[in-house]
GROMACS .gro file of C-alpha atoms in nm:
model
  254
    1MET     CA    1  11.307   0.054 -18.679
    2GLY     CA    2  11.301  -0.075 -18.329
    3PRO     CA    3  11.035  -0.084 -18.089
    4ILE     CA    4  11.112   0.237 -17.913
    5ARG     CA    5  11.095   0.436 -18.234
    6ILE     CA    6  10.788   0.289 -18.343
    7LYS     CA    7  10.630   0.342 -18.010
    8SER     CA    8  10.792   0.693 -18.038
    9TRP     CA    9  10.654   0.771 -18.401
   10PHE     CA   10  10.288   0.656 -18.276
   11LYS     CA   11  10.314   0.873 -17.992
   12SER     CA   12  10.406   1.200 -18.184
   13LYS     CA   13  10.146   1.111 -18.470
   14HIS     CA   14   9.862   1.078 -18.195
   15SER     CA   15   9.983   1.400 -18.022
   16LYS     CA   16   9.943   1.576 -18.376
   17LEU     CA   17   9.620   1.497 -18.392
   18GLY     CA   18   9.572   1.428 -18.026
   19SER     CA   19   9.392   1.577 -17.736
   20ASP     CA   20   9.142   1.803 -17.869
   21LEU     CA   21   9.001   1.630 -18.192
   22GLU     CA   22   8.726   1.895 -18.233
   23THR     CA   23   9.006   2.153 -18.326
   24GLN     CA   24   9.183   1.950 -18.547
   25VAL     CA   25   8.850   1.873 -18.738
   26SER     CA   26   8.786   2.253 -18.725
   27LYS     CA   27   9.130   2.303 -18.891
   28ALA     CA   28   9.060   2.046 -19.165
   29GLN     CA   29   8.725   2.246 -19.242
   30ASN     CA   30   8.941   2.539 -19.290
   31GLY     CA   31   9.152   2.392 -19.544
   32ASP     CA   32   9.436   2.238 -19.378
   33GLU     CA   33   9.470   1.919 -19.599
   34CYS     CA   34   9.745   1.748 -19.459
   35ILE     CA   35   9.545   1.752 -19.108
   36ARG     CA   36   9.228   1.607 -19.309
   37HIS     CA   37   9.441   1.318 -19.454
   38ASP     CA   38   9.594   1.225 -19.113
   39LEU     CA   39   9.249   1.226 -18.960
   40LEU     CA   40   9.141   0.985 -19.248
   41GLU     CA   41   9.429   0.775 -19.202
   42GLN     CA   42   9.431   0.751 -18.813
   43TYR     CA   43   9.066   0.664 -18.794
   44ARG     CA   44   9.056   0.381 -19.040
   45PRO     CA   45   9.003   0.121 -18.754
   46PHE     CA   46   8.710   0.347 -18.616
   47ILE     CA   47   8.548   0.367 -18.971
   48LYS     CA   48   8.566  -0.012 -19.014
   49LYS     CA   49   8.414  -0.045 -18.658
   50VAL     CA   50   8.116   0.158 -18.726
   51ALA     CA   51   8.073  -0.012 -19.092
   52SER     CA   52   8.071  -0.339 -18.930
   53LYS     CA   53   7.825  -0.269 -18.683
   54ALA     CA   54   7.610  -0.110 -18.936
   55CYS     CA   55   7.639  -0.411 -19.158
   56LYS     CA   56   7.625  -0.670 -18.879
   57ARG     CA   57   7.914  -0.857 -19.006
   58TYR     CA   58   8.308  -0.777 -19.050
   59ILE     CA   59   8.388  -0.499 -19.287
   60SER     CA   60   8.749  -0.494 -19.455
   61GLU     CA   61   8.898  -0.182 -19.641
   62SER     CA   62   8.865  -0.364 -19.964
   63MET     CA   63   8.463  -0.369 -19.929
   64ASP     CA   64   8.253  -0.107 -20.110
   65GLU     CA   65   8.089  -0.038 -19.742
   66TYR     CA   66   8.439   0.052 -19.605
   67SER     CA   67   8.477   0.315 -19.886
   68ILE     CA   68   8.127   0.454 -19.823
   69GLY     CA   69   8.208   0.504 -19.465
   70LEU     CA   70   8.564   0.667 -19.558
   71LEU     CA   71   8.346   0.902 -19.767
   72ALA     CA   72   8.119   0.948 -19.510
   73PHE     CA   73   8.360   1.012 -19.229
   74ASN     CA   74   8.528   1.277 -19.454
   75GLU     CA   75   8.169   1.423 -19.522
   76ALA     CA   76   8.146   1.436 -19.142
   77ILE     CA   77   8.445   1.639 -19.100
   78ASP     CA   78   8.282   1.890 -19.358
   79GLN     CA   79   7.962   1.904 -19.178
   80TYR     CA   80   8.049   1.909 -18.818
   81ASP     CA   81   7.942   2.187 -18.605
   82LYS     CA   82   8.113   2.182 -18.263
   83GLU     CA   83   7.808   2.460 -18.111
   84GLN     CA   84   7.550   2.168 -18.151
   85GLY     CA   85   7.731   2.001 -17.855
   86ASN     CA   86   7.813   1.657 -17.978
   87LYS     CA   87   8.157   1.523 -17.982
   88PHE     CA   88   8.292   1.468 -18.358
   89LEU     CA   89   8.342   1.080 -18.318
   90THR     CA   90   7.976   1.069 -18.223
   91PHE     CA   91   7.875   1.281 -18.503
   92ALA     CA   92   8.066   1.087 -18.746
   93SER     CA   93   7.934   0.747 -18.637
   94VAL     CA   94   7.579   0.886 -18.711
   95VAL     CA   95   7.695   1.000 -19.051
   96ILE     CA   96   7.857   0.667 -19.120
   97HIS     CA   97   7.583   0.486 -19.015
   98ARG     CA   98   7.311   0.662 -19.238
   99ARG     CA   99   7.532   0.625 -19.542
  100ILE     CA  100   7.560   0.263 -19.497
  101ILE     CA  101   7.213   0.208 -19.430
  102ASP     CA  102   7.135   0.407 -19.736
  103HIS     CA  103   7.355   0.201 -19.940
  104ILE     CA  104   7.219  -0.117 -19.803
  105ARG     CA  105   6.865  -0.015 -19.887
  106LYS     CA  106   6.972   0.083 -20.250
  107GLU     CA  107   7.112  -0.276 -20.286
  108SER     CA  108   6.806  -0.440 -20.117
  109ARG     CA  109   6.597  -0.230 -20.386
  110HIS     CA  110   6.797  -0.361 -20.670
  111ASN     CA  111   6.804  -0.695 -20.533
  112TYR     CA  112   6.412  -0.690 -20.519
  113VAL     CA  113   6.377  -0.578 -20.862
  114LEU     CA  114   6.619  -0.865 -20.969
  115LEU     CA  115   6.402  -1.116 -20.776
  116ASN     CA  116   6.095  -0.998 -20.949
  117GLU     CA  117   6.230  -1.067 -21.291
  118GLU     CA  118   6.310  -1.437 -21.176
  119GLU     CA  119   6.013  -1.623 -21.307
  120ASP     CA  120   5.973  -1.949 -21.498
  121GLU     CA  121   5.882  -1.986 -21.847
  122GLU     CA  122   5.529  -1.972 -21.757
  123GLY     CA  123   5.548  -1.669 -21.562
  124ASN     CA  124   5.506  -1.829 -21.246
  125VAL     CA  125   5.762  -1.657 -20.957
  126GLN     CA  126   5.977  -1.970 -20.799
  127GLU     CA  127   5.904  -2.074 -20.442
  128ASN     CA  128   6.271  -1.975 -20.350
  129VAL     CA  129   6.261  -1.631 -20.489
  130ILE     CA  130   5.935  -1.554 -20.271
  131GLU     CA  131   6.132  -1.674 -19.986
  132ARG     CA  132   6.445  -1.439 -20.055
  133ARG     CA  133   6.157  -1.181 -20.126
  134THR     CA  134   6.056  -1.205 -19.792
  135SER     CA  135   6.371  -1.216 -19.622
  136ILE     CA  136   6.495  -0.870 -19.795
  137GLU     CA  137   6.159  -0.706 -19.697
  138LYS     CA  138   6.199  -0.825 -19.337
  139TYR     CA  139   6.571  -0.706 -19.339
  140GLU     CA  140   6.457  -0.350 -19.464
  141ILE     CA  141   6.191  -0.338 -19.183
  142GLU     CA  142   6.486  -0.394 -18.922
  143LEU     CA  143   6.718  -0.156 -19.089
  144GLU     CA  144   6.425   0.097 -19.090
  145SER     CA  145   6.372   0.029 -18.710
  146LYS     CA  146   6.759   0.040 -18.640
  147ALA     CA  147   6.786   0.368 -18.811
  148ARG     CA  148   6.479   0.511 -18.621
  149ALA     CA  149   6.579   0.405 -18.285
  150GLU     CA  150   6.949   0.556 -18.317
  151GLU     CA  151   6.798   0.886 -18.467
  152ILE     CA  152   6.582   0.915 -18.169
  153PHE     CA  153   6.896   0.852 -17.941
  154GLU     CA  154   7.068   1.130 -18.132
  155TYR     CA  155   6.765   1.386 -18.111
  156GLN     CA  156   6.734   1.298 -17.761
  157LYS     CA  157   7.089   1.392 -17.671
  158LEU     CA  158   7.030   1.713 -17.907
  159LEU     CA  159   6.730   1.786 -17.699
  160LEU     CA  160   6.917   1.781 -17.379
  161THR     CA  161   7.164   2.055 -17.482
  162TYR     CA  162   6.853   2.269 -17.488
  163ASP     CA  163   6.703   2.167 -17.150
  164ILE     CA  164   6.453   1.971 -17.292
  165THR     CA  165   6.357   1.623 -17.213
  166PHE     CA  166   6.115   1.387 -17.365
  167GLU     CA  167   5.889   1.407 -17.056
  168VAL     CA  168   5.903   1.775 -17.074
  169LEU     CA  169   5.807   1.780 -17.440
  170THR     CA  170   5.525   1.539 -17.388
  171SER     CA  171   5.369   1.752 -17.098
  172GLN     CA  172   5.381   2.082 -17.335
  173CYS     CA  173   5.306   1.926 -17.663
  174PRO     CA  174   5.001   2.152 -17.768
  175LYS     CA  175   4.666   1.937 -17.697
  176HIS     CA  176   4.472   2.072 -18.002
  177ILE     CA  177   4.601   1.956 -18.359
  178ASP     CA  178   4.557   2.287 -18.493
  179ALA     CA  179   4.769   2.437 -18.237
  180ARG     CA  180   5.038   2.143 -18.309
  181GLU     CA  181   5.047   2.218 -18.668
  182ASN     CA  182   5.068   2.575 -18.615
  183ALA     CA  183   5.380   2.505 -18.385
  184LYS     CA  184   5.518   2.284 -18.649
  185LYS     CA  185   5.489   2.575 -18.905
  186ILE     CA  186   5.704   2.834 -18.672
  187ALA     CA  187   5.930   2.573 -18.617
  188LYS     CA  188   5.993   2.537 -18.996
  189VAL     CA  189   6.031   2.916 -19.009
  190VAL     CA  190   6.278   2.904 -18.737
  191TYR     CA  191   6.499   2.638 -18.948
  192GLU     CA  192   6.438   2.828 -19.278
  193ASN     CA  193   6.524   3.181 -19.157
  194HIS     CA  194   6.931   3.179 -19.126
  195HIS     CA  195   6.948   3.473 -18.863
  196ILE     CA  196   6.671   3.328 -18.641
  197ARG     CA  197   6.798   2.966 -18.663
  198SER     CA  198   7.163   3.076 -18.582
  199TYR     CA  199   7.024   3.293 -18.269
  200LEU     CA  200   6.879   2.973 -18.134
  201GLU     CA  201   7.185   2.758 -18.199
  202GLU     CA  202   7.399   3.005 -18.021
  203LYS     CA  203   7.167   3.112 -17.737
  204ARG     CA  204   6.975   2.808 -17.707
  205ARG     CA  205   6.670   3.009 -17.710
  206LEU     CA  206   6.416   3.163 -17.926
  207PRO     CA  207   6.414   3.524 -18.049
  208VAL     CA  208   6.073   3.575 -17.943
  209SER     CA  209   6.000   3.935 -18.035
  210GLU     CA  210   6.173   3.868 -18.386
  211LEU     CA  211   5.951   3.541 -18.483
  212GLU     CA  212   5.659   3.744 -18.365
  213ASP     CA  213   5.713   3.990 -18.639
  214ILE     CA  214   5.739   3.708 -18.904
  215VAL     CA  215   5.452   3.459 -18.815
  216ALA     CA  216   5.076   3.499 -18.766
  217CYS     CA  217   5.090   3.419 -18.378
  218SER     CA  218   5.094   3.618 -18.081
  219ARG     CA  219   5.390   3.643 -17.848
  220LYS     CA  220   5.175   3.468 -17.573
  221THR     CA  221   5.119   3.178 -17.809
  222ILE     CA  222   5.473   3.144 -17.890
  223GLU     CA  223   5.596   3.160 -17.539
  224ARG     CA  224   5.341   2.903 -17.440
  225ASN     CA  225   5.472   2.652 -17.717
  226ARG     CA  226   5.826   2.754 -17.713
  227LYS     CA  227   5.972   2.441 -17.624
  228TYR     CA  228   5.765   2.223 -17.854
  229ILE     CA  229   5.866   2.470 -18.121
  230ILE     CA  230   6.238   2.425 -18.044
  231ALA     CA  231   6.171   2.051 -18.031
  232MET     CA  232   6.027   2.067 -18.407
  233ALA     CA  233   6.278   2.281 -18.534
  234LEU     CA  234   6.566   2.057 -18.396
  235ILE     CA  235   6.451   1.774 -18.631
  236TYR     CA  236   6.519   2.003 -18.924
  237ILE     CA  237   6.864   2.121 -18.804
  238GLY     CA  238   6.938   1.777 -18.711
  239ASN     CA  239   6.860   1.659 -19.057
  240PHE     CA  240   6.675   1.356 -18.886
  241THR     CA  241   6.548   1.202 -19.183
  242THR     CA  242   6.301   0.948 -19.022
  243LEU     CA  243   6.163   1.198 -18.741
  244LYS     CA  244   6.119   1.442 -19.023
  245SER     CA  245   5.848   1.248 -19.169
  246TYR     CA  246   5.640   1.270 -18.866
  247ILE     CA  247   5.620   1.650 -18.877
  248GLU     CA  248   5.545   1.698 -19.243
  249PRO     CA  249   5.180   1.820 -19.302
  250GLU     CA  250   5.047   1.451 -19.360
  251GLY     CA  251   5.221   1.343 -19.040
  252GLY     CA  252   5.267   1.458 -18.670
  253LEU     CA  253   5.462   1.378 -18.360
  254LYS     CA  254   5.162   1.300 -18.125
   0.00000   0.00000   0.00000
């Protein structure tokens, strides 16, 4: 096959998946396995790039991390929701990164157990084992910090689609602890109620009248804390695992 044919084949292949990637993803979600296969094939370099970035080293297709990235990309195809406003590749990169980080954490915990077992005959932990254990703990802290930073970045982008900035969120955060906790409970109701959640995602606003009927709050209270409630609900809707720990009963976004 000569250069012209190769170029022509690549061009037709690219145009098949081509200008509207999100439409192709939608077709794959609806059962078009040929398009799904083509997406997985075409975006192999993208998957390797994201996996390598997450691992901070080059990842080849023979490595476990690449396989995890490939599965994560396929998972992203299934979970992608165009209505949330993100481009598919942005969403896919987040899913791949999360799965790779989860894998690294799992491996780190496994290595930590192995290190704990490396003792001398008298039961004393070897000095080099302590050094390696410290290194693993430090690496896990770095991973946690990086994952949190990336989640905050994605969360910020999602908030903007609802016309909410961090500055607005800070200014409209309820001043009293009880009011904050109550707003978080309402946010959980929004997330768990399929109809209200769908309304929020479609209209980008709360169905206040419906909420008033099912929560122990006045319309005035819901309206006053509207943006804060939406922001808390989006943490659940976006499945921001790290941020979610801050809004559970024992924590709170200050």
